[in-house]
Amino acid sequence: KAGVTQTPRYLIKTRGQQVTLSCSPISGHRSVSWYQQTPGQGLQFLFEYFSETQRNKGNFPGRFSGRQFSNSRSEMNVSTLELGDSALYLCASTRQDNTGELFFGEGSRLTVL
Amino acid sequence: GENVEQHPSTLSVQEGDSAVIKCTYSDSASNYFPWYKQELGKRPQLIIDIRSNVGEKKDQRIAVTLNKTAKHFSLHITETQPEDSAVYFCAASRKDSSYKLIFGSGTRLLVRP
């Protein structure tokens, strides 16, 4: 079974631009969540989607948004990029059972210049 | 607000010794406590988890203990090996229908051969 796939793996943007990151969950997983990982802040929850609905949102500004499609694939968008948005963005999918285990992708490393 | 504090930030042990990482959570409604291991350049992976109705759980050389009264949980690794070297993250969540994990800031464990 293929793992969680994230694209692109690396990207460089300049301040003010916007970026879209994509995540394909493990087949059969309907919950997708996004985390931002930085050396100083660790892993911070961005949002979680299930059946195309955002079920939970972290404490990030409105520049960060996401969506989920009917095939469970998810995208997140960051508009008006700031230098502080440079980070590894991790997507994770979860089985809808009682285990709670997150299966992470390898991440999209965003550098904002 | 929700917060998980993790200590120490770095830990260096001799191969064969034990390692202990401690976390404290703030949300008294938290009832699910996973630990993730992230090797350099790799994705985080679940190594063990515990729920609030259990005080201790063990899996080979790894064990986790939970003290709900003190809102404190710990990861214990015995007979450490060089391949245990990684960053370890504790996390806490309310195990409802949404998979929102609040992560600690991470502990970089170095096992010296």
PDB file of C-alpha atoms in Angstrom:
ATOM      1  CA  LYS A   1       0.000   0.000   0.000  1.00  0.00           C
ATOM      2  CA  ALA A   2       1.482   3.367  -0.974  1.00  0.00           C
ATOM      3  CA  GLY A   3       2.222   5.829   1.818  1.00  0.00           C
ATOM      4  CA  VAL A   4       1.199   9.449   2.139  1.00  0.00           C
ATOM      5  CA  THR A   5       2.501  11.394  -0.841  1.00  0.00           C
ATOM      6  CA  GLN A   6       3.258  15.086  -0.754  1.00  0.00           C
ATOM      7  CA  THR A   7       4.162  17.352  -3.649  1.00  0.00           C
ATOM      8  CA  PRO A   8       6.242  19.295  -4.284  1.00  0.00           C
ATOM      9  CA  ARG A   9       9.022  18.098  -1.976  1.00  0.00           C
ATOM     10  CA  TYR A  10      10.975  21.332  -2.187  1.00  0.00           C
ATOM     11  CA  LEU A  11      10.091  24.810  -3.300  1.00  0.00           C
ATOM     12  CA  ILE A  12      11.445  28.313  -3.070  1.00  0.00           C
ATOM     13  CA  LYS A  13       9.226  31.366  -3.113  1.00  0.00           C
ATOM     14  CA  THR A  14       9.662  35.072  -2.465  1.00  0.00           C
ATOM     15  CA  ARG A  15       7.817  37.214   0.035  1.00  0.00           C
ATOM     16  CA  GLY A  16       4.323  38.151  -1.063  1.00  0.00           C
ATOM     17  CA  GLN A  17       3.845  35.151  -3.320  1.00  0.00           C
ATOM     18  CA  GLN A  18       1.415  32.357  -2.636  1.00  0.00           C
ATOM     19  CA  VAL A  19       1.957  28.607  -2.602  1.00  0.00           C
ATOM     20  CA  THR A  20      -0.182  25.482  -2.888  1.00  0.00           C
ATOM     21  CA  LEU A  21       0.928  22.159  -1.433  1.00  0.00           C
ATOM     22  CA  SER A  22      -0.682  18.834  -2.224  1.00  0.00           C
ATOM     23  CA  CYS A  23      -1.198  15.679  -0.175  1.00  0.00           C
ATOM     24  CA  SER A  24      -2.481  12.282  -1.248  1.00  0.00           C
ATOM     25  CA  PRO A  25      -3.403  10.135   1.753  1.00  0.00           C
ATOM     26  CA  ILE A  26      -3.050   6.397   2.100  1.00  0.00           C
ATOM     27  CA  SER A  27      -5.802   4.657   0.181  1.00  0.00           C
ATOM     28  CA  GLY A  28      -8.872   4.308   2.366  1.00  0.00           C
ATOM     29  CA  HIS A  29      -7.835   7.037   4.799  1.00  0.00           C
ATOM     30  CA  ARG A  30     -10.388   9.804   4.891  1.00  0.00           C
ATOM     31  CA  SER A  31      -8.870  12.100   7.505  1.00  0.00           C
ATOM     32  CA  VAL A  32      -6.026  14.386   6.457  1.00  0.00           C
ATOM     33  CA  SER A  33      -4.267  16.815   8.753  1.00  0.00           C
ATOM     34  CA  TRP A  34      -1.485  19.325   8.179  1.00  0.00           C
ATOM     35  CA  TYR A  35       1.373  20.339  10.460  1.00  0.00           C
ATOM     36  CA  GLN A  36       4.058  22.975  10.206  1.00  0.00           C
ATOM     37  CA  GLN A  37       7.495  21.926  11.447  1.00  0.00           C
ATOM     38  CA  THR A  38      10.151  24.488  12.268  1.00  0.00           C
ATOM     39  CA  PRO A  39      13.331  24.148  14.343  1.00  0.00           C
ATOM     40  CA  GLY A  40      12.095  26.635  16.917  1.00  0.00           C
ATOM     41  CA  GLN A  41       8.417  25.717  17.211  1.00  0.00           C
ATOM     42  CA  GLY A  42       8.425  21.986  16.582  1.00  0.00           C
ATOM     43  CA  LEU A  43       5.292  20.487  15.051  1.00  0.00           C
ATOM     44  CA  GLN A  44       2.285  22.777  15.036  1.00  0.00           C
ATOM     45  CA  PHE A  45      -1.206  21.750  13.974  1.00  0.00           C
ATOM     46  CA  LEU A  46      -2.633  23.683  11.040  1.00  0.00           C
ATOM     47  CA  PHE A  47      -5.952  21.975  10.220  1.00  0.00           C
ATOM     48  CA  GLU A  48      -7.685  18.643   9.757  1.00  0.00           C
ATOM     49  CA  TYR A  49     -10.139  17.569   7.085  1.00  0.00           C
ATOM     50  CA  PHE A  50     -12.561  14.684   6.912  1.00  0.00           C
ATOM     51  CA  SER A  51     -14.996  14.062   4.073  1.00  0.00           C
ATOM     52  CA  GLU A  52     -14.208  17.448   2.541  1.00  0.00           C
ATOM     53  CA  THR A  53     -15.028  19.278   5.787  1.00  0.00           C
ATOM     54  CA  GLN A  54     -12.596  21.102   8.017  1.00  0.00           C
ATOM     55  CA  ARG A  55     -13.098  19.596  11.474  1.00  0.00           C
ATOM     56  CA  ASN A  56     -10.434  21.473  13.362  1.00  0.00           C
ATOM     57  CA  LYS A  57      -8.136  24.423  12.892  1.00  0.00           C
ATOM     58  CA  GLY A  58      -4.957  25.509  14.644  1.00  0.00           C
ATOM     59  CA  ASN A  59      -3.839  28.987  15.620  1.00  0.00           C
ATOM     60  CA  PHE A  60      -2.559  30.203  12.286  1.00  0.00           C
ATOM     61  CA  PRO A  61      -3.548  33.387  10.452  1.00  0.00           C
ATOM     62  CA  GLY A  62      -6.138  33.347   7.708  1.00  0.00           C
ATOM     63  CA  ARG A  63      -3.358  33.333   5.098  1.00  0.00           C
ATOM     64  CA  PHE A  64      -3.218  29.595   5.719  1.00  0.00           C
ATOM     65  CA  SER A  65      -6.089  27.685   4.205  1.00  0.00           C
ATOM     66  CA  GLY A  66      -6.832  24.220   2.993  1.00  0.00           C
ATOM     67  CA  ARG A  67      -9.367  21.997   1.370  1.00  0.00           C
ATOM     68  CA  GLN A  68     -10.099  18.363   0.743  1.00  0.00           C
ATOM     69  CA  PHE A  69     -11.484  16.772  -2.370  1.00  0.00           C
ATOM     70  CA  SER A  70     -13.949  13.932  -2.727  1.00  0.00           C
ATOM     71  CA  ASN A  71     -11.093  11.461  -3.271  1.00  0.00           C
ATOM     72  CA  SER A  72      -9.619  12.546   0.114  1.00  0.00           C
ATOM     73  CA  ARG A  73      -6.667  14.321  -1.479  1.00  0.00           C
ATOM     74  CA  SER A  74      -5.957  17.588   0.248  1.00  0.00           C
ATOM     75  CA  GLU A  75      -4.292  20.866  -0.576  1.00  0.00           C
ATOM     76  CA  MET A  76      -3.112  23.688   1.610  1.00  0.00           C
ATOM     77  CA  ASN A  77      -2.495  27.212   0.458  1.00  0.00           C
ATOM     78  CA  VAL A  78      -0.456  29.982   1.978  1.00  0.00           C
ATOM     79  CA  SER A  79      -1.016  33.453   0.567  1.00  0.00           C
ATOM     80  CA  THR A  80       1.129  36.554   0.926  1.00  0.00           C
ATOM     81  CA  LEU A  81       4.142  34.555   2.035  1.00  0.00           C
ATOM     82  CA  GLU A  82       6.344  35.865   4.844  1.00  0.00           C
ATOM     83  CA  LEU A  83       9.896  34.882   5.704  1.00  0.00           C
ATOM     84  CA  GLY A  84       8.603  33.155   8.830  1.00  0.00           C
ATOM     85  CA  ASP A  85       6.546  30.766   6.721  1.00  0.00           C
ATOM     86  CA  SER A  86       9.727  28.919   5.782  1.00  0.00           C
ATOM     87  CA  ALA A  87       9.204  25.452   7.199  1.00  0.00           C
ATOM     88  CA  LEU A  88       8.605  21.799   6.514  1.00  0.00           C
ATOM     89  CA  TYR A  89       4.890  21.244   5.937  1.00  0.00           C
ATOM     90  CA  LEU A  90       3.828  17.747   6.879  1.00  0.00           C
ATOM     91  CA  CYS A  91       0.621  16.071   5.882  1.00  0.00           C
ATOM     92  CA  ALA A  92      -0.720  13.066   7.749  1.00  0.00           C
ATOM     93  CA  SER A  93      -3.581  10.715   7.121  1.00  0.00           C
ATOM     94  CA  THR A  94      -5.474   8.560   9.590  1.00  0.00           C
ATOM     95  CA  ARG A  95      -7.605   5.456   9.476  1.00  0.00           C
ATOM     96  CA  GLN A  96     -11.095   6.080  10.739  1.00  0.00           C
ATOM     97  CA  ASP A  97     -10.797   3.547  13.525  1.00  0.00           C
ATOM     98  CA  ASN A  98      -9.865   3.948  17.154  1.00  0.00           C
ATOM     99  CA  THR A  99      -6.094   3.709  16.807  1.00  0.00           C
ATOM    100  CA  GLY A 100      -5.406   7.410  16.358  1.00  0.00           C
ATOM    101  CA  GLU A 101      -2.102   6.806  14.554  1.00  0.00           C
ATOM    102  CA  LEU A 102      -1.033   9.515  12.140  1.00  0.00           C
ATOM    103  CA  PHE A 103       0.793   8.377   8.999  1.00  0.00           C
ATOM    104  CA  PHE A 104       2.976  11.241   7.872  1.00  0.00           C
ATOM    105  CA  GLY A 105       4.228  12.103   4.431  1.00  0.00           C
ATOM    106  CA  GLU A 106       7.817  13.162   3.826  1.00  0.00           C
ATOM    107  CA  GLY A 107       6.793  16.800   3.774  1.00  0.00           C
ATOM    108  CA  SER A 108       7.101  19.804   1.523  1.00  0.00           C
ATOM    109  CA  ARG A 109      10.020  22.028   2.425  1.00  0.00           C
ATOM    110  CA  LEU A 110       9.171  25.646   1.711  1.00  0.00           C
ATOM    111  CA  THR A 111      11.808  28.348   1.669  1.00  0.00           C
ATOM    112  CA  VAL A 112      10.665  31.962   1.495  1.00  0.00           C
ATOM    113  CA  LEU A 113      13.287  34.479   0.382  1.00  0.00           C
TER     114      LEU A 113
ATOM    115  CA  GLY B   1      -4.694  27.154  25.890  1.00  0.00           C
ATOM    116  CA  GLU B   2      -3.510  23.698  24.925  1.00  0.00           C
ATOM    117  CA  ASN B   3       0.176  23.180  25.521  1.00  0.00           C
ATOM    118  CA  VAL B   4       2.619  20.302  25.883  1.00  0.00           C
ATOM    119  CA  GLU B   5       6.003  20.881  27.464  1.00  0.00           C
ATOM    120  CA  GLN B   6       8.797  18.397  26.805  1.00  0.00           C
ATOM    121  CA  HIS B   7      12.145  17.938  28.563  1.00  0.00           C
ATOM    122  CA  PRO B   8      15.006  17.646  28.012  1.00  0.00           C
ATOM    123  CA  SER B   9      15.562  19.235  24.622  1.00  0.00           C
ATOM    124  CA  THR B  10      18.724  17.174  24.122  1.00  0.00           C
ATOM    125  CA  LEU B  11      19.830  13.944  25.729  1.00  0.00           C
ATOM    126  CA  SER B  12      23.090  12.081  25.266  1.00  0.00           C
ATOM    127  CA  VAL B  13      23.504   8.563  26.674  1.00  0.00           C
ATOM    128  CA  GLN B  14      25.970   5.746  26.381  1.00  0.00           C
ATOM    129  CA  GLU B  15      24.877   2.719  24.399  1.00  0.00           C
ATOM    130  CA  GLY B  16      23.157   0.283  26.726  1.00  0.00           C
ATOM    131  CA  ASP B  17      22.027   2.934  29.174  1.00  0.00           C
ATOM    132  CA  SER B  18      18.428   4.023  29.661  1.00  0.00           C
ATOM    133  CA  ALA B  19      16.872   7.249  28.415  1.00  0.00           C
ATOM    134  CA  VAL B  20      13.865   9.046  29.874  1.00  0.00           C
ATOM    135  CA  ILE B  21      11.934  11.881  28.236  1.00  0.00           C
ATOM    136  CA  LYS B  22       9.229  13.722  30.143  1.00  0.00           C
ATOM    137  CA  CYS B  23       6.173  15.671  29.013  1.00  0.00           C
ATOM    138  CA  THR B  24       3.522  17.714  30.761  1.00  0.00           C
ATOM    139  CA  TYR B  25       0.193  18.671  29.208  1.00  0.00           C
ATOM    140  CA  SER B  26      -2.193  21.461  30.096  1.00  0.00           C
ATOM    141  CA  ASP B  27      -5.562  20.333  28.717  1.00  0.00           C
ATOM    142  CA  SER B  28      -7.202  18.151  31.344  1.00  0.00           C
ATOM    143  CA  ALA B  29      -9.552  16.776  28.658  1.00  0.00           C
ATOM    144  CA  SER B  30      -6.624  15.146  26.842  1.00  0.00           C
ATOM    145  CA  ASN B  31      -6.976  11.376  26.768  1.00  0.00           C
ATOM    146  CA  TYR B  32      -4.600  10.142  24.091  1.00  0.00           C
ATOM    147  CA  PHE B  33      -0.802  10.431  24.328  1.00  0.00           C
ATOM    148  CA  PRO B  34       1.353   9.212  21.425  1.00  0.00           C
ATOM    149  CA  TRP B  35       5.111   9.337  20.982  1.00  0.00           C
ATOM    150  CA  TYR B  36       6.669   9.865  17.563  1.00  0.00           C
ATOM    151  CA  LYS B  37      10.239   9.243  16.472  1.00  0.00           C
ATOM    152  CA  GLN B  38      11.765  11.284  13.684  1.00  0.00           C
ATOM    153  CA  GLU B  39      15.108  10.229  12.272  1.00  0.00           C
ATOM    154  CA  LEU B  40      17.196  12.805  10.463  1.00  0.00           C
ATOM    155  CA  GLY B  41      15.553  13.744   7.177  1.00  0.00           C
ATOM    156  CA  LYS B  42      12.719  11.286   7.684  1.00  0.00           C
ATOM    157  CA  ARG B  43       9.048  11.533   8.508  1.00  0.00           C
ATOM    158  CA  PRO B  44       7.780  11.193  12.099  1.00  0.00           C
ATOM    159  CA  GLN B  45       6.604   7.696  12.941  1.00  0.00           C
ATOM    160  CA  LEU B  46       4.525   6.476  15.850  1.00  0.00           C
ATOM    161  CA  ILE B  47       6.492   4.301  18.248  1.00  0.00           C
ATOM    162  CA  ILE B  48       4.080   3.899  21.149  1.00  0.00           C
ATOM    163  CA  ASP B  49       0.936   5.497  22.538  1.00  0.00           C
ATOM    164  CA  ILE B  50      -1.151   5.366  25.682  1.00  0.00           C
ATOM    165  CA  ARG B  51      -4.703   6.257  26.545  1.00  0.00           C
ATOM    166  CA  SER B  52      -5.927   7.862  29.726  1.00  0.00           C
ATOM    167  CA  ASN B  53      -7.498   4.682  31.078  1.00  0.00           C
ATOM    168  CA  VAL B  54      -4.063   3.026  31.262  1.00  0.00           C
ATOM    169  CA  GLY B  55      -1.164   3.961  33.529  1.00  0.00           C
ATOM    170  CA  GLU B  56       1.636   2.186  31.740  1.00  0.00           C
ATOM    171  CA  LYS B  57       2.308   0.464  28.435  1.00  0.00           C
ATOM    172  CA  LYS B  58       5.376  -1.416  27.285  1.00  0.00           C
ATOM    173  CA  ASP B  59       6.615  -2.593  23.907  1.00  0.00           C
ATOM    174  CA  GLN B  60       9.966  -4.390  24.043  1.00  0.00           C
ATOM    175  CA  ARG B  61      12.568  -1.771  25.040  1.00  0.00           C
ATOM    176  CA  ILE B  62      10.112   1.113  25.041  1.00  0.00           C
ATOM    177  CA  ALA B  63       7.629   1.998  27.759  1.00  0.00           C
ATOM    178  CA  VAL B  64       5.351   4.932  28.437  1.00  0.00           C
ATOM    179  CA  THR B  65       3.872   5.942  31.789  1.00  0.00           C
ATOM    180  CA  LEU B  66       0.995   8.318  32.427  1.00  0.00           C
ATOM    181  CA  ASN B  67       0.073  10.227  35.575  1.00  0.00           C
ATOM    182  CA  LYS B  68      -3.292  11.848  34.901  1.00  0.00           C
ATOM    183  CA  THR B  69      -3.388  13.642  38.237  1.00  0.00           C
ATOM    184  CA  ALA B  70      -0.119  15.408  37.551  1.00  0.00           C
ATOM    185  CA  LYS B  71      -0.871  15.668  33.794  1.00  0.00           C
ATOM    186  CA  HIS B  72       2.486  14.116  33.138  1.00  0.00           C
ATOM    187  CA  PHE B  73       3.679  11.306  30.887  1.00  0.00           C
ATOM    188  CA  SER B  74       7.106   9.876  30.131  1.00  0.00           C
ATOM    189  CA  LEU B  75       8.908   7.752  27.560  1.00  0.00           C
ATOM    190  CA  HIS B  76      11.439   5.204  28.799  1.00  0.00           C
ATOM    191  CA  ILE B  77      13.920   3.524  26.474  1.00  0.00           C
ATOM    192  CA  THR B  78      16.042   0.761  27.962  1.00  0.00           C
ATOM    193  CA  GLU B  79      19.233  -0.800  26.588  1.00  0.00           C
ATOM    194  CA  THR B  80      19.644   2.053  24.122  1.00  0.00           C
ATOM    195  CA  GLN B  81      21.237   1.375  20.753  1.00  0.00           C
ATOM    196  CA  PRO B  82      22.805   3.761  18.227  1.00  0.00           C
ATOM    197  CA  GLU B  83      19.748   3.353  15.975  1.00  0.00           C
ATOM    198  CA  ASP B  84      17.655   4.902  18.745  1.00  0.00           C
ATOM    199  CA  SER B  85      19.350   8.229  17.954  1.00  0.00           C
ATOM    200  CA  ALA B  86      16.611  10.527  16.642  1.00  0.00           C
ATOM    201  CA  VAL B  87      14.264  13.312  17.694  1.00  0.00           C
ATOM    202  CA  TYR B  88      11.378  12.135  19.849  1.00  0.00           C
ATOM    203  CA  PHE B  89       8.106  14.062  20.096  1.00  0.00           C
ATOM    204  CA  CYS B  90       5.416  13.578  22.673  1.00  0.00           C
ATOM    205  CA  ALA B  91       1.879  14.703  21.903  1.00  0.00           C
ATOM    206  CA  ALA B  92      -1.539  14.941  23.469  1.00  0.00           C
ATOM    207  CA  SER B  93      -5.025  15.085  22.087  1.00  0.00           C
ATOM    208  CA  ARG B  94      -8.656  14.744  22.949  1.00  0.00           C
ATOM    209  CA  LYS B  95      -9.635  11.485  21.347  1.00  0.00           C
ATOM    210  CA  ASP B  96     -12.901  12.584  19.834  1.00  0.00           C
ATOM    211  CA  SER B  97     -13.737  12.587  16.176  1.00  0.00           C
ATOM    212  CA  SER B  98     -10.932  14.940  15.239  1.00  0.00           C
ATOM    213  CA  TYR B  99      -7.248  14.092  15.045  1.00  0.00           C
ATOM    214  CA  LYS B 100      -5.620  17.231  16.425  1.00  0.00           C
ATOM    215  CA  LEU B 101      -2.333  16.519  18.135  1.00  0.00           C
ATOM    216  CA  ILE B 102      -0.555  19.073  20.289  1.00  0.00           C
ATOM    217  CA  PHE B 103       3.131  18.215  20.087  1.00  0.00           C
ATOM    218  CA  GLY B 104       5.928  18.883  22.506  1.00  0.00           C
ATOM    219  CA  SER B 105       9.000  20.683  21.222  1.00  0.00           C
ATOM    220  CA  GLY B 106      11.011  17.486  20.773  1.00  0.00           C
ATOM    221  CA  THR B 107      14.000  15.781  22.376  1.00  0.00           C
ATOM    222  CA  ARG B 108      17.107  15.065  20.372  1.00  0.00           C
ATOM    223  CA  LEU B 109      18.489  11.750  21.662  1.00  0.00           C
ATOM    224  CA  LEU B 110      22.052  10.795  20.878  1.00  0.00           C
ATOM    225  CA  VAL B 111      23.207   7.291  21.755  1.00  0.00           C
ATOM    226  CA  ARG B 112      26.992   7.132  21.864  1.00  0.00           C
ATOM    227  CA  PRO B 113      28.496   3.792  20.775  1.00  0.00           C
TER     228      PRO B 113
END
